CSV table of C-alpha atoms in Angstrom, one decimal:
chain,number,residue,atom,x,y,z
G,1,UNK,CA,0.0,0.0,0.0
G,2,UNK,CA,1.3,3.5,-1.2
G,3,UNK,CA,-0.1,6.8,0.7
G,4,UNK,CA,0.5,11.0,0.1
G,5,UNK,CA,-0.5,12.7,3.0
G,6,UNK,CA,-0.7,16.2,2.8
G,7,UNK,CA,-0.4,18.6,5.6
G,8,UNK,CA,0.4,22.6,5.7
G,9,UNK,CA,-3.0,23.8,4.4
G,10,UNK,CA,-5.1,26.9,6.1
G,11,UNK,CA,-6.2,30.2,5.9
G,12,UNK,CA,-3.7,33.0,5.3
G,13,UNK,CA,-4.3,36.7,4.1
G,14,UNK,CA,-3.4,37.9,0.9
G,15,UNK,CA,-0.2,38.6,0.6
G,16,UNK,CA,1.2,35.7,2.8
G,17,UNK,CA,2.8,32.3,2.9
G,18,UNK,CA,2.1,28.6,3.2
G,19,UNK,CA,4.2,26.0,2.9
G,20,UNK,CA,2.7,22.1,1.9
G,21,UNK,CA,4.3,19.3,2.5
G,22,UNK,CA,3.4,15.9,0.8
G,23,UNK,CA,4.8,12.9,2.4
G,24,UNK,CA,4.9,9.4,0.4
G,25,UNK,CA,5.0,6.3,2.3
G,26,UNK,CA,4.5,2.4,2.2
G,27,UNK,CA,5.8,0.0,-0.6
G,28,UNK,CA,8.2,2.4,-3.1
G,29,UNK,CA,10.7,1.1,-5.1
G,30,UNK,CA,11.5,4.3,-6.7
G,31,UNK,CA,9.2,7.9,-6.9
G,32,UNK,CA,9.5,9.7,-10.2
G,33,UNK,CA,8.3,12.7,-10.4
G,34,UNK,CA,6.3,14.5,-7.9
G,35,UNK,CA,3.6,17.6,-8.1
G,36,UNK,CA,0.8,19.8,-6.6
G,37,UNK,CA,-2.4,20.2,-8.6
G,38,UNK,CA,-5.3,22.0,-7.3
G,39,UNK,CA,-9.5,22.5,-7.7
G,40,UNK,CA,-11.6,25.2,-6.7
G,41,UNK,CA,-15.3,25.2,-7.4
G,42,UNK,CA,-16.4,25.4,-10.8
G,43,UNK,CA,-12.8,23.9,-12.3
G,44,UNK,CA,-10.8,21.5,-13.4
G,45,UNK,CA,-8.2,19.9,-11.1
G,46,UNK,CA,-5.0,22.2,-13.0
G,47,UNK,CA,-1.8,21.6,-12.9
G,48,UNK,CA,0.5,24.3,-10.5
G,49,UNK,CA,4.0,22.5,-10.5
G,50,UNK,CA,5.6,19.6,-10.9
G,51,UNK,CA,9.5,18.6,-10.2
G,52,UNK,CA,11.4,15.2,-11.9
G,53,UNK,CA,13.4,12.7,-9.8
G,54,UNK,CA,16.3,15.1,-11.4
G,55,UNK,CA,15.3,18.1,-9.9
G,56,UNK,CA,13.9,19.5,-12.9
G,57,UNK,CA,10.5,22.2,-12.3
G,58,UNK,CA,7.4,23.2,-14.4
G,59,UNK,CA,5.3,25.7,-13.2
G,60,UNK,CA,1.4,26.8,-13.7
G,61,UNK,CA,1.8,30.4,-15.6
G,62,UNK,CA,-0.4,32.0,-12.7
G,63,UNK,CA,2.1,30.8,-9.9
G,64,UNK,CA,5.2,31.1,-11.6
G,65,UNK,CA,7.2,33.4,-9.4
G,66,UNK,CA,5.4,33.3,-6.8
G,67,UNK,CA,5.4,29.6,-5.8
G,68,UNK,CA,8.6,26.7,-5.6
G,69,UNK,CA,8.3,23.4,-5.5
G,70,UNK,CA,11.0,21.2,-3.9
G,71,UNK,CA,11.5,17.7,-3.1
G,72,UNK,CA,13.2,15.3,-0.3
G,73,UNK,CA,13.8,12.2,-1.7
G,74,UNK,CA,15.5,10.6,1.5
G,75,UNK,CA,12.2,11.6,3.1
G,76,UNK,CA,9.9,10.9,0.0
G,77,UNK,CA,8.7,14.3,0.3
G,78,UNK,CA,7.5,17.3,-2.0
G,79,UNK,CA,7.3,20.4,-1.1
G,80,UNK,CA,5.6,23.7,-2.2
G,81,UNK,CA,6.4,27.2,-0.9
G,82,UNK,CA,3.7,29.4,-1.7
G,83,UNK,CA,4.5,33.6,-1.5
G,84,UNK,CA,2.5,36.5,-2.1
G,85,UNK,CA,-1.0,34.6,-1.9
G,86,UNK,CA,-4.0,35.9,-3.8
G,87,UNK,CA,-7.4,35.2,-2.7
G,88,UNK,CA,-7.7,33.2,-6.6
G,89,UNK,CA,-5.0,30.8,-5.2
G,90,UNK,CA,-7.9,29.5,-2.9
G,91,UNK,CA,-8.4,25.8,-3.7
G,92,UNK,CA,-7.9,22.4,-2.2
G,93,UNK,CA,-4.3,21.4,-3.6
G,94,UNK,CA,-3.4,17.6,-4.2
G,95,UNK,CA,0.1,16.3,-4.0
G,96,UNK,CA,0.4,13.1,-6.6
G,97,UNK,CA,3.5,11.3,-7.3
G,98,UNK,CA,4.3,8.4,-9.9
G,99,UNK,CA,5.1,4.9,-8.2
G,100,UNK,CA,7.0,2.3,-8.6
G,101,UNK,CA,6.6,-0.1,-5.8
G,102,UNK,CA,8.8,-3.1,-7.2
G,103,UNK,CA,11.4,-4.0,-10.0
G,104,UNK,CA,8.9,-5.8,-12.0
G,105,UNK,CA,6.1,-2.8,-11.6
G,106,UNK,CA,5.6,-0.3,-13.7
G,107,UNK,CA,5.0,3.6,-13.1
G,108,UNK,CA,1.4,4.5,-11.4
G,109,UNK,CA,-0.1,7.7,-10.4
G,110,UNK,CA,-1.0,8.4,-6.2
G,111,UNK,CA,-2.9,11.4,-4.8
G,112,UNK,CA,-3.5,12.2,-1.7
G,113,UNK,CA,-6.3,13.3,0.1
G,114,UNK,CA,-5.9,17.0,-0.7
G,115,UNK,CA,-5.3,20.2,1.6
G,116,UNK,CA,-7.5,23.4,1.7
G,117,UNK,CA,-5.7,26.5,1.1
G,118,UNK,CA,-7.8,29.5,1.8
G,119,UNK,CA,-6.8,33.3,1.1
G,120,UNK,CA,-8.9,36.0,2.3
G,121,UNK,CA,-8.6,38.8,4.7
């Protein structure tokens, strides 16, 4: 059994910072790459960044700038330091991050249960 848990989420005014973490744990061979999507009502679950077992980033064009994702792979962690805050960045974000659990599996997708991230004054 493979789990993301995701924990940092809450209510900060505009202008602030969060910072999620997304914690993988159970049966993993290897974790590729890593990323935070988010929904708000009346969306699609979008993309805001992803990061390769490399290191490399992508970034939603709204957050760019504003928001860095990182990753831990001793602790099986991503990370994702959100500055400057707008009250549109409001959504439940979702940490996912392709699996392997074994030499003889092959690459699936986990999410986790999803933190609220609320911006308002």
């Amino acid at each position: 059994q493979v789990q993301l848990v995701e924990s940092g989420g809450g209510l900060v005014q505009p202008g602030g910072s969060l910072r999620l973490s997304c914690a993988a744990s159970g049966s993993i061979f290897r974790i590729n790459g890593m990323g935070w999507h988010r929904q708000s009502p009346g969306n699609q679950r979008e993309l805001v960044a992803s990061i390769s077992s490399g290191g490399s980033t992508n970034y939603a064009r709204s957050v760019k700038g504003r928001f860095t994702i990182s990753r831990d792979n001793a602790k099986n962690t991503v990370y994702l330091q959100m500055n400057s805050l707008k009250p549109e960045d409001t959504a439940v974000y979702y940490c996912n991050a392709g699996i392997v659990r074994g030499p003889l599996s092959y690459d699936t997708t986990y999410w986790g249960q999803g933190t609220q991230v609320t911006v308002s004054s």
